[in-house]
PDB file of C-alpha atoms and ligand atoms in Angstrom:
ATOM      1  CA  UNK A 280      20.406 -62.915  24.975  1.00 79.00           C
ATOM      2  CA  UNK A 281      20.285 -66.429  22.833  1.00 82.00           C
ATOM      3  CA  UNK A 282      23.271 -67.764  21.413  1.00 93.00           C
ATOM      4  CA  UNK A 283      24.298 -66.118  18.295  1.00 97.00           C
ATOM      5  CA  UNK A 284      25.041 -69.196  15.976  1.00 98.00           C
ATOM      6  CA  UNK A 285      26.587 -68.534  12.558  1.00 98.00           C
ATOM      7  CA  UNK A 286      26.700 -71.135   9.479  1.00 98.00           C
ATOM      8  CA  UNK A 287      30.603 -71.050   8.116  1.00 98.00           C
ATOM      9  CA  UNK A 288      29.015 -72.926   4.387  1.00 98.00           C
ATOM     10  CA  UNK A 289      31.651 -74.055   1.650  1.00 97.00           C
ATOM     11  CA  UNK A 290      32.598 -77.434  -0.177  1.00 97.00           C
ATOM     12  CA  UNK A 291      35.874 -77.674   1.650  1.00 97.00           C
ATOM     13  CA  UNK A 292      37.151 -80.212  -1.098  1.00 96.00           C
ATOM     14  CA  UNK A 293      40.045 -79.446   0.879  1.00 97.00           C
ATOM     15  CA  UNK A 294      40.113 -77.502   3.848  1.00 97.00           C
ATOM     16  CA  UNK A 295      42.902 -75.278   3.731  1.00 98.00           C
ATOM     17  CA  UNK A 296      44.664 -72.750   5.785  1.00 98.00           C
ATOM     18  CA  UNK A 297      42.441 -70.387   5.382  1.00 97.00           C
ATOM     19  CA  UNK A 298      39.341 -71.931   6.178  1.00 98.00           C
ATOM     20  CA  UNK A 299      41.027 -72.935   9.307  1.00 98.00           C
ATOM     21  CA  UNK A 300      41.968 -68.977   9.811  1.00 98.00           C
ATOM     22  CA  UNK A 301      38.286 -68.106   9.263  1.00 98.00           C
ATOM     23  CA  UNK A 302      37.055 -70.993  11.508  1.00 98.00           C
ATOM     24  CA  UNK A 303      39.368 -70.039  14.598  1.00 98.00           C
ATOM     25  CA  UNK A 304      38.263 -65.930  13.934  1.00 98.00           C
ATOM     26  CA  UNK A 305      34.307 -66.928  14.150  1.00 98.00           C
ATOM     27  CA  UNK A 306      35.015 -68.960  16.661  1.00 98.00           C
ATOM     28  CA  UNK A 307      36.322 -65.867  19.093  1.00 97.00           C
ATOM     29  CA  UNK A 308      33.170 -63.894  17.633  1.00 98.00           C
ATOM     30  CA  UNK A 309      29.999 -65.882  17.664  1.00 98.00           C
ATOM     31  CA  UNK A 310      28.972 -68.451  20.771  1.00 98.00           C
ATOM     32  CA  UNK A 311      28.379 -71.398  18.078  1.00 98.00           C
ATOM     33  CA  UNK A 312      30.181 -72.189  15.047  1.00 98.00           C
ATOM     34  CA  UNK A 313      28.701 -74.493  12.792  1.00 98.00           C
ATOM     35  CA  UNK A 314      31.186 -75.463   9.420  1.00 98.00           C
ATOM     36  CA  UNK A 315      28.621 -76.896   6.565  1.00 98.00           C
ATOM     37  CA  UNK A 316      29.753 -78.856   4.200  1.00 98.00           C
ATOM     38  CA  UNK A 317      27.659 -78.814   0.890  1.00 97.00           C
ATOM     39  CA  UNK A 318      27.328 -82.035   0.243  1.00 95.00           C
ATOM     40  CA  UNK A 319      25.413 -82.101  -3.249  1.00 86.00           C
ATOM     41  CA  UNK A 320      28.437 -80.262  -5.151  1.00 75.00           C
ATOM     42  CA  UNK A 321      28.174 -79.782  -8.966  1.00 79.00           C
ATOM     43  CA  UNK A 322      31.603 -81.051  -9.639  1.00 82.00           C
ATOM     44  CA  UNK A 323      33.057 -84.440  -8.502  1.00 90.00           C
ATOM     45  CA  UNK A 324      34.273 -84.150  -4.896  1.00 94.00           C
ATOM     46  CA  UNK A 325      38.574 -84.836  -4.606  1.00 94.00           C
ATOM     47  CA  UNK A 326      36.895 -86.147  -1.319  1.00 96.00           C
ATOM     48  CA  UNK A 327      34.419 -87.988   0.140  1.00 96.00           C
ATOM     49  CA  UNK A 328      31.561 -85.972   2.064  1.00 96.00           C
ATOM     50  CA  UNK A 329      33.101 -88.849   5.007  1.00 97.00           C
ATOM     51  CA  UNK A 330      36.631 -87.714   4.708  1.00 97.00           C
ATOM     52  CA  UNK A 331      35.662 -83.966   4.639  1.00 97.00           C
ATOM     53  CA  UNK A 332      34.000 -84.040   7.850  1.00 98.00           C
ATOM     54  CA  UNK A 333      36.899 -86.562   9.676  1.00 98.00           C
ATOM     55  CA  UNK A 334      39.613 -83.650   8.573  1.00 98.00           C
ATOM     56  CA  UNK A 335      36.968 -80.380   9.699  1.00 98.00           C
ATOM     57  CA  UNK A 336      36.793 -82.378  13.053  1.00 98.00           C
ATOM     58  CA  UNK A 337      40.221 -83.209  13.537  1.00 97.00           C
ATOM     59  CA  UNK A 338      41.221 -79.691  12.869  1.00 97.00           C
ATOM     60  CA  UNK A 339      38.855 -78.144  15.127  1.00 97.00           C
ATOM     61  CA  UNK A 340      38.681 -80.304  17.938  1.00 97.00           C
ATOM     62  CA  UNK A 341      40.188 -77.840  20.423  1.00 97.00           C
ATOM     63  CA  UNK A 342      37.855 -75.237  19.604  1.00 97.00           C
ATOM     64  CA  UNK A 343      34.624 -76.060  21.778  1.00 96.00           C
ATOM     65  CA  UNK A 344      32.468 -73.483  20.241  1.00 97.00           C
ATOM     66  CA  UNK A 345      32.778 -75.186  16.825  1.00 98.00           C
ATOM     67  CA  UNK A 346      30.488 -78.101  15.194  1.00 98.00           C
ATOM     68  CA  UNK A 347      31.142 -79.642  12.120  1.00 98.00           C
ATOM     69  CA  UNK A 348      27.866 -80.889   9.915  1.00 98.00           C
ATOM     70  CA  UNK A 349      26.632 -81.226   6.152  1.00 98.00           C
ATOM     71  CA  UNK A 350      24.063 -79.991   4.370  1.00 98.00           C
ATOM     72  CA  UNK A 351      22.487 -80.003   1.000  1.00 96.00           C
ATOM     73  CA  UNK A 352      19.759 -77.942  -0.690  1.00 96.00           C
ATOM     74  CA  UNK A 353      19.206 -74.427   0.071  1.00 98.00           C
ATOM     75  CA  UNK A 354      21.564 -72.605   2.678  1.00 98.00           C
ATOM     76  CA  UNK A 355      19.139 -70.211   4.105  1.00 98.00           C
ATOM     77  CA  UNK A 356      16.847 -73.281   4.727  1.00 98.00           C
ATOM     78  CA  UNK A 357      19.724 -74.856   6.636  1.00 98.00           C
ATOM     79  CA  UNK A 358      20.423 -71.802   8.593  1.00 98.00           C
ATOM     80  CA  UNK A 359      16.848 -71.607   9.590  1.00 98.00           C
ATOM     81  CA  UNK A 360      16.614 -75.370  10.953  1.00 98.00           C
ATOM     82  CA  UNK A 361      20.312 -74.654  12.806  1.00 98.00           C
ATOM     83  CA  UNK A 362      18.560 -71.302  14.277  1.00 97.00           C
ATOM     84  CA  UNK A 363      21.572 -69.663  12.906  1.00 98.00           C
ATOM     85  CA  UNK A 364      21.184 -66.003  12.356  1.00 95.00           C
ATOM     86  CA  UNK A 365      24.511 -65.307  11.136  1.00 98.00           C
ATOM     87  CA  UNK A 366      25.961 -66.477   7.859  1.00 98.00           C
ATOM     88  CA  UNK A 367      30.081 -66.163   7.458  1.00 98.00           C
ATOM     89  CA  UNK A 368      31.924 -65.649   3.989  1.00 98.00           C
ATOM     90  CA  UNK A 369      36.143 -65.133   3.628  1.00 97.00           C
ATOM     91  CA  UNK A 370      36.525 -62.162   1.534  1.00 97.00           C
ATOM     92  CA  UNK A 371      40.474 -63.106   0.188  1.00 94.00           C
ATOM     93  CA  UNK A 372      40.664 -60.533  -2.664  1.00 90.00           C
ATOM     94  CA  UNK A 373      38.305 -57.831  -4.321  1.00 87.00           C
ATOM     95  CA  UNK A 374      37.677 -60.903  -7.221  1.00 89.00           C
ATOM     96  CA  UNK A 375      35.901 -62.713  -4.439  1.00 93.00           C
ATOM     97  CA  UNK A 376      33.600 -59.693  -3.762  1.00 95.00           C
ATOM     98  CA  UNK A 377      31.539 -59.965  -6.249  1.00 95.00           C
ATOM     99  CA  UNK A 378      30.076 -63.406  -6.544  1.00 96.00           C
ATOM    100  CA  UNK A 379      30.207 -62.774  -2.810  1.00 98.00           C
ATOM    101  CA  UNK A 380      27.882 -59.987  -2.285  1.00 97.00           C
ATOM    102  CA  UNK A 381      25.187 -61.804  -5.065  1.00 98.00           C
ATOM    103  CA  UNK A 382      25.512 -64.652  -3.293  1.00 98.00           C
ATOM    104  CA  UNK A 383      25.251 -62.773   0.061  1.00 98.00           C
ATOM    105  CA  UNK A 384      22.237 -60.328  -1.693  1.00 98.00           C
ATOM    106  CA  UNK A 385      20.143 -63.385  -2.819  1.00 98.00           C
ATOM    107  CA  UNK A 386      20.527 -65.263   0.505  1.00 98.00           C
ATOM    108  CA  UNK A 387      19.002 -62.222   2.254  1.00 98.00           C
ATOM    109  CA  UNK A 388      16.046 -61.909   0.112  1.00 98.00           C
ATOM    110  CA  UNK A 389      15.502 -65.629   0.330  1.00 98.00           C
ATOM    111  CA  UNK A 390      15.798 -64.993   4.267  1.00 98.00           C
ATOM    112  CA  UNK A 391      15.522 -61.468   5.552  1.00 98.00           C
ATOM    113  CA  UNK A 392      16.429 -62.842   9.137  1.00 97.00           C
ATOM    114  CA  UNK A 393      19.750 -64.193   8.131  1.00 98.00           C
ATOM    115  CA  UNK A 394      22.738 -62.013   7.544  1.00 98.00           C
ATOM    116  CA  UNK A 395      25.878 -62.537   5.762  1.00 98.00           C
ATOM    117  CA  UNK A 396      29.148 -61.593   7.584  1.00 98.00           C
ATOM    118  CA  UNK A 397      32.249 -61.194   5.297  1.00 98.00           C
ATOM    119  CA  UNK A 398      35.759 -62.240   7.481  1.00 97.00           C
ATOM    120  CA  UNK A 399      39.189 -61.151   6.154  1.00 96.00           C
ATOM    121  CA  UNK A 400      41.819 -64.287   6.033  1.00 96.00           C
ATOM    122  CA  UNK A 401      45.311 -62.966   7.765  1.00 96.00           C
ATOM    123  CA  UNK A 402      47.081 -61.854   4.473  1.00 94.00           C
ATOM    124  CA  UNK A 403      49.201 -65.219   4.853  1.00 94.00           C
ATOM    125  CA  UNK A 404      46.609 -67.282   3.455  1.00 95.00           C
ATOM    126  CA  UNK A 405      45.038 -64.233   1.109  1.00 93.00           C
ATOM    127  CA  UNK A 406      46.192 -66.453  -1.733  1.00 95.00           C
ATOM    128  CA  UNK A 407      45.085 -69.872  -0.714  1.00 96.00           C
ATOM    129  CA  UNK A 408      42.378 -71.917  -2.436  1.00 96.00           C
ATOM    130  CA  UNK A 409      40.834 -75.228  -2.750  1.00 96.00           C
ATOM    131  CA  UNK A 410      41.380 -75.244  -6.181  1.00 95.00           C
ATOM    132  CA  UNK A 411      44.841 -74.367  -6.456  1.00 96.00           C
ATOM    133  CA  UNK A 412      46.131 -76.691  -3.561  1.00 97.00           C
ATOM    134  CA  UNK A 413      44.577 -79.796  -5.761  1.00 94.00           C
ATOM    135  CA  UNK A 414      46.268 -78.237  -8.789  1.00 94.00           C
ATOM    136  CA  UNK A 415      49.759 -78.290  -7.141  1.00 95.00           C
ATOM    137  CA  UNK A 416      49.019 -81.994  -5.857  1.00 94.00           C
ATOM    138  CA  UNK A 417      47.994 -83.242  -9.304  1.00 89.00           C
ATOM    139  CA  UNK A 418      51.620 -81.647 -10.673  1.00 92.00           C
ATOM    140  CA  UNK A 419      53.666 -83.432  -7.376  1.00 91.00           C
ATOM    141  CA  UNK A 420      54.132 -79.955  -5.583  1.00 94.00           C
ATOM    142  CA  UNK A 421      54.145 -79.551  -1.870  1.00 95.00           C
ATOM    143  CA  UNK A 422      51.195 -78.070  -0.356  1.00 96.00           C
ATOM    144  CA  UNK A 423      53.207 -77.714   3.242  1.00 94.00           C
ATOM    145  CA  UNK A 424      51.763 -74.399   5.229  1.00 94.00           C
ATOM    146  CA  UNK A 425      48.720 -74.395   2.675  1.00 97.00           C
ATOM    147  CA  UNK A 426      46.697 -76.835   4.434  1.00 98.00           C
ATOM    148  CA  UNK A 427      46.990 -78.406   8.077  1.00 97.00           C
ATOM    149  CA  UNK A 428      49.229 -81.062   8.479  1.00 96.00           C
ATOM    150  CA  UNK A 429      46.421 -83.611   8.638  1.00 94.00           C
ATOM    151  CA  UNK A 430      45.022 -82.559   5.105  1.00 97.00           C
ATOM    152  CA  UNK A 431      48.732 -83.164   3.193  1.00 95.00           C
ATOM    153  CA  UNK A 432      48.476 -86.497   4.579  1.00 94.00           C
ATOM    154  CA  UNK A 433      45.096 -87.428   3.357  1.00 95.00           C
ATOM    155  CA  UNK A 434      46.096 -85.924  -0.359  1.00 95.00           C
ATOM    156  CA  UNK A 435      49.715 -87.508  -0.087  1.00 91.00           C
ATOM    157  CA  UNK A 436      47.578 -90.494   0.114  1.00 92.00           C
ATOM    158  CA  UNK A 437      45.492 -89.447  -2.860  1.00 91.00           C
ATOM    159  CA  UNK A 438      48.301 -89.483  -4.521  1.00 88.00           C
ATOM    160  CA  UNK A 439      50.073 -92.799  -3.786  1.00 87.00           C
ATOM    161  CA  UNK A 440      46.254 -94.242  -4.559  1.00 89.00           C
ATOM    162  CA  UNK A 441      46.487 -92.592  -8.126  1.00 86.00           C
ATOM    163  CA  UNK A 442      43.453 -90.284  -7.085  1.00 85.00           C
ATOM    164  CA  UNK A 443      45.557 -87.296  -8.161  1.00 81.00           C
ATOM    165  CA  UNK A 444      46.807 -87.412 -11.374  1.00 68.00           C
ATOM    166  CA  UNK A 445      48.371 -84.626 -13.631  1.00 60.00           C
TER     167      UNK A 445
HETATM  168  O1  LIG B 629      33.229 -73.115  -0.790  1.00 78.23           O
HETATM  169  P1  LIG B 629      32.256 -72.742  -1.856  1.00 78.23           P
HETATM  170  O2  LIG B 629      32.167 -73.838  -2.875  1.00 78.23           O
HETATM  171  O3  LIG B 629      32.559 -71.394  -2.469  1.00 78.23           O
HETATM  172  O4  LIG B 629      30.798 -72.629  -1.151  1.00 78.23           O
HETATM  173  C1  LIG B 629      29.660 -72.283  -1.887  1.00 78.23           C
HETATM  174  C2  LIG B 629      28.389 -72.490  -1.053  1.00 78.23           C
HETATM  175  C3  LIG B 629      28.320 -73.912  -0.491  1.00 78.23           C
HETATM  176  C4  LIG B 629      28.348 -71.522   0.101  1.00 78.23           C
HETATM  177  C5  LIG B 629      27.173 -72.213  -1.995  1.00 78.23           C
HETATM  178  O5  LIG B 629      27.317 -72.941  -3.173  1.00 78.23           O
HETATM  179  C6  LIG B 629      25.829 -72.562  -1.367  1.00 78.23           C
HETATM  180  O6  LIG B 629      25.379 -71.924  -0.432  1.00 78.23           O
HETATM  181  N1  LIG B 629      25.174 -73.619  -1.894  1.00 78.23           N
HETATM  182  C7  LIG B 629      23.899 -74.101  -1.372  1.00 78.23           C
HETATM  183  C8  LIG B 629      22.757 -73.843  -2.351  1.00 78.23           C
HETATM  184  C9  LIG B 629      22.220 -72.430  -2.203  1.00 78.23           C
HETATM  185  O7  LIG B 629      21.752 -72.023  -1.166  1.00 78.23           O
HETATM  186  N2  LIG B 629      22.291 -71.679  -3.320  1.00 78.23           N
HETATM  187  C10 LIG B 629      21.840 -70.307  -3.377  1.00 78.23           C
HETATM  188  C11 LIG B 629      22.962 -69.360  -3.035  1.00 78.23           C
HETATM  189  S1  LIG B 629      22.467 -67.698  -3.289  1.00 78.23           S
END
């Protein structure tokens, strides 16, 4: 049988918790892991493509199965040229679902041969997002147990740079 390699896509503008959850169950379910970062996001980046794939690697250096890598244009044409058959999606809440399964729908009739795989966070990090952890930063709250250890450094330094601001 060939390796079943799945795409784990997202902006990652910061990894959190949960990404890292979702990362380590792939890992334990498909022989290759590849993380993508989109690197051609509509809104302007907290960070750098750079210092998006330096925290990815340093978080998932133990896990051997894992590869971290950018992309930008159409996902389906990424999974294609990874030979990726498999593409995985965190379901946190039933207000995910539904840009979710569109997203999931449209990537499947773009590219019958690729499927999307929804993974469950562990209910811990349910309520975890991107979006929120730069929210609390901006307003000088503490993002300890949201993101990896590595990650609060990088946006403590945002801060002290005046990156972050409320
Ligand atoms: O972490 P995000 O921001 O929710 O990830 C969204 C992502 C990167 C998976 C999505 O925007 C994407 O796949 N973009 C690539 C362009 C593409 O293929 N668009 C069509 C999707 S149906």
């Amino acid at each position: 049988m060939p390796d079943l390699i799945a795409i784990y896509p997202g902006s990652f503008d910061p990894l959190t918790n949960g990404h890292l959850d979702l990362i380590e169950r792939s890992s334990k379910l498909f022989d290759q892991v590849v993380v993508a970062i989109l690197t051609n996001l509509e809104k302007q980046p907290l960070f750098t493509v750079k210092e998006r794939v330096e925290m990815l690697e340093s978080v998932t250096a133990s896990l051997s199965c894992v590869a971290v890598d950018t992309f930008s244009g159409l996902l389906v044409d990424y999974a294609v040229r990874k030979h990726a058959h498999v593409i995985v999606r965190g379901i946190r809440a039933f207000s995910d679902y539904e840009y979710e399964l569109q997203m999931a729908l449209m990537n499947r009739k773009l590219e019958p041969k690729v499927e999307t795989v929804f993974l469950m966070p562990g209910e811990s990090y349910a309520y975890i997002s991107s979006r929120l952890v730069k929210e609390i930063v901006q307003h000088g709250g503490s993002v300890k147990d949201l993101v990896p250890p590595a990650v609060e450094e990088r946006l403590r330094r945002k801060v002290a740079a005046g990156d972050v601001t409320a």
